[in-house]
Tab-separated table of C-alpha atoms in Angstrom:
chain	number	residue	atom	x	y	z
A	1	TYR	CA	-27.173	-10.893	28.799
A	2	LYS	CA	-27.644	-14.607	29.291
A	3	PRO	CA	-25.102	-16.914	30.959
A	4	ASN	CA	-25.329	-19.499	28.186
A	5	TRP	CA	-23.939	-16.967	25.713
A	6	ILE	CA	-20.415	-17.709	26.945
A	7	PHE	CA	-20.657	-21.284	25.622
A	8	LEU	CA	-20.203	-22.370	22.011
A	9	ASP	CA	-23.028	-24.556	20.742
A	10	LEU	CA	-21.668	-24.763	17.212
A	11	LEU	CA	-17.996	-25.018	16.346
A	12	PRO	CA	-16.909	-22.730	13.478
A	13	ILE	CA	-15.572	-24.557	10.430
A	14	LEU	CA	-13.060	-22.804	8.209
A	15	PRO	CA	-13.641	-22.821	4.434
A	16	ALA	CA	-11.851	-25.483	2.439
A	17	GLY	CA	-9.555	-22.919	0.835
A	18	LEU	CA	-8.030	-22.043	4.214
A	19	ARG	CA	-7.348	-25.689	5.164
A	20	PRO	CA	-5.973	-27.255	1.964
A	21	TYR	CA	-5.793	-30.962	1.172
A	22	PHE	CA	-3.384	-31.997	-1.600
A	23	TYR	CA	-2.857	-35.409	-3.176
A	24	ILE	CA	0.621	-36.453	-4.317
A	25	ASN	CA	1.674	-39.586	-6.160
A	26	ASN	CA	2.421	-42.865	-4.382
A	27	SER	CA	-0.606	-42.461	-2.115
A	28	THR	CA	0.825	-39.525	-0.177
A	29	TYR	CA	-1.135	-36.487	0.958
A	30	ILE	CA	-0.380	-33.007	2.246
A	31	ILE	CA	-3.012	-32.098	4.805
A	32	SER	CA	-3.433	-28.951	6.852
A	33	THR	CA	-3.140	-29.519	10.595
A	34	ILE	CA	-6.568	-28.042	11.178
A	35	ASN	CA	-8.118	-30.972	9.285
A	36	GLU	CA	-6.462	-33.361	11.709
A	37	ASN	CA	-7.703	-31.302	14.621
A	38	TYR	CA	-11.245	-31.332	13.247
A	39	ARG	CA	-10.994	-35.107	12.734
A	40	LEU	CA	-9.987	-35.678	16.355
A	41	ILE	CA	-12.816	-33.452	17.581
A	42	ILE	CA	-15.374	-35.381	15.510
A	43	LEU	CA	-14.056	-38.715	16.820
A	44	LYS	CA	-14.156	-37.542	20.428
A	45	ASN	CA	-17.626	-36.101	19.960
A	46	ASN	CA	-18.944	-39.385	18.520
A	47	LYS	CA	-17.298	-41.299	21.341
A	48	LEU	CA	-18.915	-38.988	23.874
A	49	LYS	CA	-22.296	-39.622	22.291
A	50	TYR	CA	-21.667	-43.346	22.747
A	51	TRP	CA	-20.847	-42.917	26.451
A	52	LEU	CA	-23.916	-40.731	26.931
A	53	TYR	CA	-26.026	-43.471	25.371
A	54	LEU	CA	-24.606	-45.978	27.865
A	55	ARG	CA	-24.837	-43.588	30.809
A	56	ASN	CA	-27.150	-45.796	32.890
A	57	ASN	CA	-25.122	-48.965	32.384
A	58	ILE	CA	-21.560	-47.833	33.213
A	59	PHE	CA	-19.795	-45.507	35.560
A	60	PHE	CA	-20.050	-41.785	34.811
A	61	ILE	CA	-16.266	-41.332	35.161
A	62	PHE	CA	-15.764	-42.318	31.486
A	63	GLU	CA	-18.195	-39.608	30.427
A	64	ILE	CA	-16.262	-36.998	32.424
A	65	ILE	CA	-12.951	-38.093	30.884
A	66	GLU	CA	-14.325	-37.872	27.342
A	67	LYS	CA	-15.799	-34.422	28.001
A	68	ARG	CA	-12.466	-33.229	29.338
A	69	LEU	CA	-10.586	-34.589	26.313
A	70	LEU	CA	-13.102	-33.006	23.926
A	71	GLN	CA	-12.835	-29.658	25.697
A	72	GLN	CA	-9.047	-29.885	25.534
A	73	LEU	CA	-9.106	-30.430	21.769
A	74	ILE	CA	-11.459	-27.475	21.306
A	75	ASP	CA	-9.133	-25.312	23.403
A	76	TYR	CA	-6.238	-26.374	21.212
A	77	LEU	CA	-8.247	-25.371	18.152
A	78	LEU	CA	-9.310	-21.956	19.434
A	79	ILE	CA	-6.573	-20.716	21.756
A	80	ASN	CA	-3.708	-22.997	22.755
A	81	LYS	CA	-1.116	-24.918	20.779
A	82	LEU	CA	-1.006	-28.701	20.640
A	83	ILE	CA	2.588	-29.896	20.189
A	84	LEU	CA	2.945	-33.318	18.589
A	85	LYS	CA	5.791	-35.813	18.885
A	86	ASN	CA	7.487	-34.520	15.716
A	87	ASN	CA	7.470	-30.949	17.124
A	88	ASN	CA	4.626	-29.910	14.821
A	89	THR	CA	1.866	-27.691	16.154
A	90	PHE	CA	-1.820	-27.838	15.395
A	91	PHE	CA	-3.502	-24.873	13.757
A	92	ASN	CA	-5.475	-22.563	16.067
A	93	PHE	CA	-7.883	-19.704	15.419
A	94	SER	CA	-6.037	-17.200	17.587
A	95	LYS	CA	-3.107	-17.445	15.182
A	96	THR	CA	-5.494	-16.489	12.373
A	97	PHE	CA	-6.698	-13.330	14.099
A	98	GLN	CA	-3.407	-12.106	15.549
A	99	GLY	CA	-0.177	-10.835	14.130
A	100	LYS	CA	1.016	-8.953	11.116
A	101	TYR	CA	0.665	-11.899	8.744
A	102	SER	CA	-2.772	-13.040	9.923
A	103	THR	CA	-5.513	-14.174	7.570
A	104	ILE	CA	-7.737	-11.253	8.538
A	105	LYS	CA	-5.073	-8.719	7.596
A	106	TYR	CA	-4.506	-10.332	4.197
A	107	LYS	CA	-8.067	-11.313	3.274
A	108	LEU	CA	-10.072	-8.420	4.745
A	109	LEU	CA	-7.838	-5.419	5.432
A	110	GLY	CA	-5.424	-5.806	2.545
A	111	LYS	CA	-7.883	-5.448	-0.308
A	112	ARG	CA	-7.239	-3.088	-3.180
A	113	VAL	CA	-9.743	-0.252	-3.370
A	114	ASP	CA	-10.838	1.535	-6.531
A	115	PHE	CA	-10.364	5.313	-6.740
A	116	SER	CA	-7.482	5.287	-4.285
A	117	GLY	CA	-3.755	5.940	-4.298
A	118	ARG	CA	-0.687	6.176	-2.110
A	119	SER	CA	2.336	8.446	-2.093
A	120	VAL	CA	5.093	9.923	0.062
A	121	ILE	CA	4.427	13.318	1.652
A	122	THR	CA	6.752	16.297	1.295
A	123	VAL	CA	6.512	19.730	2.852
A	124	ASN	CA	5.084	22.733	1.019
A	125	PRO	CA	4.416	25.777	3.233
A	126	SER	CA	3.104	27.856	0.319
A	127	ILE	CA	-0.241	26.028	0.064
A	128	ILE	CA	-3.267	26.846	2.222
A	129	TYR	CA	-3.771	24.694	5.311
A	130	ASN	CA	-6.922	22.911	4.063
A	131	ASN	CA	-5.426	22.157	0.623
A	132	ILE	CA	-3.086	19.393	-0.430
A	133	GLY	CA	-0.872	19.166	-3.487
A	134	LEU	CA	-1.928	16.161	-5.568
A	135	PRO	CA	0.641	14.949	-8.140
A	136	TYR	CA	-0.453	15.020	-11.751
A	137	TYR	CA	0.263	11.339	-12.408
A	138	ILE	CA	-1.939	10.313	-9.441
A	139	SER	CA	-4.781	12.682	-10.292
A	140	ILE	CA	-4.833	11.627	-13.955
A	141	ASN	CA	-5.354	7.996	-12.901
A	142	LEU	CA	-7.714	8.863	-10.061
A	143	PHE	CA	-10.040	10.923	-12.251
A	144	LYS	CA	-9.600	9.008	-15.522
A	145	PRO	CA	-13.224	7.696	-15.640
A	146	PHE	CA	-14.510	11.240	-15.165
A	147	LEU	CA	-12.248	12.561	-17.915
A	148	ILE	CA	-13.420	9.802	-20.269
A	149	ASN	CA	-16.987	10.775	-19.429
A	150	ILE	CA	-16.221	14.386	-20.380
A	151	LEU	CA	-14.809	13.256	-23.737
A	152	LYS	CA	-17.722	10.946	-24.541
A	153	TYR	CA	-19.567	13.592	-26.562
A	154	ASN	CA	-17.168	12.855	-29.446
A	155	SER	CA	-18.506	9.562	-30.821
A	156	LYS	CA	-15.542	9.092	-33.169
A	157	LEU	CA	-13.205	8.318	-30.261
A	158	ASN	CA	-13.367	4.940	-28.576
A	159	ILE	CA	-12.466	4.322	-24.930
A	160	ILE	CA	-8.936	3.078	-25.685
A	161	PHE	CA	-8.100	6.172	-27.715
A	162	LYS	CA	-9.560	8.387	-24.993
A	163	SER	CA	-7.335	6.703	-22.397
A	164	LEU	CA	-4.273	7.241	-24.587
A	165	LEU	CA	-5.312	10.850	-25.144
A	166	ILE	CA	-5.599	11.446	-21.397
A	167	ASN	CA	-2.122	10.006	-20.758
A	168	LYS	CA	-0.531	12.387	-23.294
A	169	ASN	CA	-0.419	15.260	-20.755
A	170	LEU	CA	-2.169	17.687	-23.090
A	171	PHE	CA	-3.154	21.191	-22.068
A	172	ILE	CA	-6.855	20.529	-22.649
A	173	ILE	CA	-6.697	17.495	-20.325
A	174	GLN	CA	-5.088	19.616	-17.603
A	175	LYS	CA	-7.830	22.184	-18.074
A	176	PHE	CA	-10.546	19.551	-17.632
A	177	LEU	CA	-8.687	18.116	-14.641
A	178	ASN	CA	-8.447	21.492	-12.915
A	179	ARG	CA	-12.173	21.941	-13.464
A	180	LEU	CA	-12.847	18.563	-11.844
A	181	LEU	CA	-10.672	19.383	-8.837
A	182	GLN	CA	-12.441	22.663	-8.067
A	183	ASN	CA	-15.439	21.158	-6.253
A	184	GLN	CA	-13.830	17.900	-5.165
A	185	PHE	CA	-12.539	16.655	-1.821
A	186	ILE	CA	-10.177	13.746	-1.276
A	187	ILE	CA	-9.765	11.807	1.964
A	188	ILE	CA	-6.238	11.402	3.309
A	189	ASN	CA	-5.342	8.624	5.731
A	190	ARG	CA	-2.071	7.885	7.473
A	191	ALA	CA	-1.513	4.464	8.985
A	192	PRO	CA	-1.827	3.502	11.774
A	193	THR	CA	-5.322	4.965	12.110
A	194	LEU	CA	-5.412	5.289	15.890
A	195	HIS	CA	-8.043	8.041	16.171
A	196	ARG	CA	-10.360	10.017	13.940
A	197	MET	CA	-7.777	12.740	13.329
A	198	ASN	CA	-5.822	10.294	11.137
A	199	LEU	CA	-8.595	10.441	8.518
A	200	GLN	CA	-9.284	13.920	7.117
A	201	SER	CA	-10.366	15.462	3.841
A	202	PHE	CA	-8.552	18.106	1.813
A	203	LYS	CA	-9.169	20.088	-1.320
A	204	PRO	CA	-6.678	18.884	-3.965
A	205	LEU	CA	-4.443	21.163	-5.985
A	206	LEU	CA	-2.714	19.929	-9.129
A	207	THR	CA	1.070	19.934	-8.629
A	208	GLU	CA	4.140	18.568	-10.345
A	209	GLY	CA	6.386	15.822	-9.039
A	210	TYR	CA	5.596	12.447	-7.537
A	211	SER	CA	4.789	13.251	-3.888
A	212	LEU	CA	1.908	14.724	-1.935
A	213	LYS	CA	2.549	18.347	-0.987
A	214	PHE	CA	1.458	18.681	2.627
A	215	TYR	CA	1.009	21.703	4.882
A	216	PRO	CA	3.590	21.404	7.696
A	217	LEU	CA	1.363	22.599	10.550
A	218	GLY	CA	-1.071	19.758	9.867
A	219	CYS	CA	1.433	17.080	10.848
A	220	THR	CA	0.452	17.000	14.524
A	221	SER	CA	-2.998	15.495	14.018
A	222	PHE	CA	-1.592	12.832	11.673
A	223	ASN	CA	1.546	12.283	13.799
A	224	ALA	CA	3.492	12.601	10.556
A	225	ASP	CA	6.873	13.955	9.578
A	226	PHE	CA	8.759	14.291	6.322
A	227	ASP	CA	11.275	11.470	6.613
A	228	GLY	CA	9.506	9.164	4.160
A	229	ASP	CA	5.996	8.896	5.614
A	230	GLN	CA	3.321	7.675	3.223
A	231	MET	CA	-0.341	8.608	3.084
A	232	SER	CA	-3.275	6.960	1.349
A	233	ILE	CA	-5.685	8.848	-0.904
A	234	PHE	CA	-9.372	8.001	-1.271
A	235	LEU	CA	-11.899	9.634	-3.567
A	236	PRO	CA	-15.495	9.813	-2.259
A	237	LEU	CA	-18.061	9.143	-4.988
A	238	ILE	CA	-21.535	9.092	-3.391
A	239	LYS	CA	-23.283	12.363	-2.545
A	240	THR	CA	-23.575	11.483	1.139
A	241	SER	CA	-19.872	10.618	1.395
A	242	LYS	CA	-18.959	13.849	-0.400
A	243	PHE	CA	-21.134	15.815	2.000
A	244	GLU	CA	-19.645	14.078	5.020
A	245	SER	CA	-16.077	14.577	3.816
A	246	ASN	CA	-16.829	18.258	3.227
A	247	ILE	CA	-18.530	18.883	6.576
A	248	ASN	CA	-17.206	16.419	9.153
A	249	LEU	CA	-13.832	15.294	7.812
A	250	ASN	CA	-12.636	18.640	6.507
A	251	PHE	CA	-9.264	19.733	7.843
A	252	ASP	CA	-10.438	23.137	9.052
A	253	LYS	CA	-13.084	21.406	11.213
A	254	ASN	CA	-10.411	19.362	13.027
A	255	ILE	CA	-8.031	22.020	14.284
A	256	ILE	CA	-8.955	21.479	17.960
A	257	SER	CA	-8.052	18.143	19.534
A	258	PRO	CA	-11.159	16.255	20.761
A	259	SER	CA	-9.278	14.768	23.723
A	260	ASN	CA	-7.845	17.877	25.420
A	261	ASN	CA	-9.248	20.860	23.428
A	262	LYS	CA	-5.750	21.993	22.509
A	263	ASN	CA	-4.747	23.585	19.248
A	264	LEU	CA	-3.212	21.063	16.851
A	265	PHE	CA	-1.367	23.777	14.928
A	266	SER	CA	1.855	23.323	16.849
A	267	ASN	CA	5.085	25.234	16.328
A	268	LEU	CA	7.162	22.629	14.553
A	269	GLN	CA	10.919	22.368	14.405
A	270	TYR	CA	10.742	22.989	10.660
A	271	TYR	CA	9.504	26.518	11.270
A	272	LYS	CA	12.089	27.111	13.972
A	273	LEU	CA	14.829	25.928	11.651
A	274	GLY	CA	13.499	28.100	8.828
A	275	ILE	CA	13.324	31.228	10.999
A	276	ASN	CA	16.819	30.565	12.297
A	277	THR	CA	18.071	30.193	8.721
A	278	LEU	CA	16.426	33.464	7.682
A	279	LEU	CA	18.180	35.307	10.531
A	280	ILE	CA	21.715	34.214	9.658
A	281	LEU	CA	24.184	36.884	8.525
A	282	ASN	CA	26.968	35.322	6.481
A	283	TYR	CA	29.906	37.752	6.527
A	284	ASN	CA	31.898	35.532	4.192
A	285	ASN	CA	29.952	37.099	1.310
A	286	GLU	CA	31.470	40.564	1.783
A	287	LEU	CA	32.631	40.680	-1.830
A	288	ASN	CA	30.256	42.022	-4.489
A	289	ILE	CA	27.998	43.840	-2.006
A	290	PHE	CA	25.255	45.841	-3.759
A	291	TYR	CA	23.813	49.198	-2.704
A	292	PHE	CA	20.058	49.711	-3.022
A	293	ASN	CA	17.703	52.587	-2.408
A	294	SER	CA	14.503	50.531	-2.097
A	295	ILE	CA	13.340	47.051	-1.142
A	296	GLU	CA	11.453	46.709	-4.436
A	297	LYS	CA	14.735	46.852	-6.332
A	298	ILE	CA	16.177	44.146	-4.083
A	299	TYR	CA	13.215	41.866	-4.811
A	300	GLU	CA	13.629	42.495	-8.510
A	301	TYR	CA	17.264	41.347	-8.345
A	302	TYR	CA	16.312	38.401	-6.146
A	303	ASN	CA	13.522	37.195	-8.450
A	304	ASN	CA	15.843	37.428	-11.459
A	305	ASN	CA	18.447	35.244	-9.671
A	306	ILE	CA	21.018	38.035	-9.599
A	307	LEU	CA	21.019	37.987	-5.801
A	308	PHE	CA	20.603	34.923	-3.611
A	309	ILE	CA	19.207	34.435	-0.142
A	310	PHE	CA	22.471	34.807	1.816
A	311	ASN	CA	23.950	37.731	-0.168
A	312	LEU	CA	24.803	40.875	1.822
A	313	VAL	CA	23.368	44.208	0.650
A	314	TRP	CA	23.493	47.837	1.740
A	315	ILE	CA	20.026	49.363	1.873
A	316	LYS	CA	19.208	53.046	2.152
A	317	TYR	CA	17.436	54.148	5.346
A	318	ILE	CA	16.153	57.699	6.012
A	319	ASN	CA	15.466	58.878	9.574
A	320	ASN	CA	14.740	62.560	10.364
A	321	ASN	CA	16.267	63.680	7.083
A	322	ASN	CA	19.390	61.692	7.904
A	323	ILE	CA	20.455	59.114	5.342
A	324	PHE	CA	21.991	55.850	6.533
A	325	TYR	CA	23.046	52.665	4.783
A	326	ILE	CA	22.348	49.487	6.751
A	327	LEU	CA	24.211	46.254	6.101
A	328	THR	CA	21.796	43.340	5.971
A	329	SER	CA	21.063	40.231	3.905
A	330	ILE	CA	18.288	39.054	1.607
A	331	ASN	CA	17.021	36.511	4.130
A	332	ARG	CA	16.550	39.168	6.818
A	333	ILE	CA	14.682	41.390	4.389
A	334	ILE	CA	12.311	38.512	3.582
A	335	ILE	CA	11.567	37.752	7.217
A	336	ASN	CA	11.236	41.474	7.925
A	337	LEU	CA	8.554	41.734	5.279
A	338	TYR	CA	6.487	38.788	6.505
A	339	MET	CA	7.059	38.809	10.272
A	340	TYR	CA	8.070	42.435	11.010
A	341	ILE	CA	11.313	41.453	12.747
A	342	TYR	CA	14.104	44.023	12.676
C-alpha cells in the first residue's frame, strides 16, 4: 500500500440525471444543491491556482486559507452537511450511499430480474426436506419460455396463441410443466441475506394455492417463520449455475451450520404444538363413541370423514388371550402409528 492512496486526486462527478437542472418561466431555475457545491469547489480551485501562481510575490498565508476552504467544501460534498442561511443543506455523497432510500438501493439493488418471483411461505410438513412447493401460477410464468419452446414444433400456432394456451391451465400444460420440474432446481432467498445459509436451492414441486410450501425444519437456517415472511425465487439458466445450485447451494448440503457445526434441524415450536395437540383426549365427545376391532377400520372411517381427529373410539386389544377395549382418540392413534407413543 502507498500513503498517497488515501488522497483523492480526482473528484467524482455525478451524472447529470442525478443532479437535475430545470428551467421555469420568468427566468427562474430549479437547481440541485450538488451543482451549487460543485460550482463553489471549481471557484475555490481556480482561486487557489491564482494564489499558487503568485506564491513568490505574496504571503503564503492566503494560500493556506484557500486550501483550507477548498478542503472544507470537499468535506461537505463527501461527508458532512453544509447548512445555509435558509436552513437548506447541500447534497453529500454519504447520503447517497446510506439509508433505506439511498440511490444505490434504488438504482443497483432494486432492479427487476428475469426468471424470478416472490411469494409468502406457508408450512407443509408432508413434503421432503430438500423440496419446496411451488405454486402453479408462479411456475407457469417462470417456465413460460420453456413451455413455448416445447410447443414450437407446431408451426400453425404463433407465440401469442401459445401464451394464451399455456395460461388456460390445461392438463397437457401441467404434464409438460411437471416434466420440466423433474430435473430443475430453484434458488430461494430470504431477505436480509446475512450469511450464505439465506441462499439455498430446492427441488420444486407443483402445488396449488398462492404461497410457497416450505418444510418447517428448514426455517432455522433462513431465520424464517410463518407469520407472513416472504421469499424470493430465482431460476438458474446457465449450466455452471445449475451445477453450482445442485452441488453447493442444495439444502441437504447445508444442514450443518458453518459457524458452530451444530445441526440446523432444530425442534421447532410448531412440532411441539402439533405433538401436544395429537395427545389431547377430549372427553366432551363421549356421545357417538364407535367400537372397532382393528386400526385399519378406524383409518377407513377417518379417511372417509366419518370420524374426525378428536373423536373418541373404543379399540379392541388382545393380551394373553384376554380381550380388552381401550378408550382412546383418533389423534393418539395417529401419533402412535408414526412415533410409537402409547
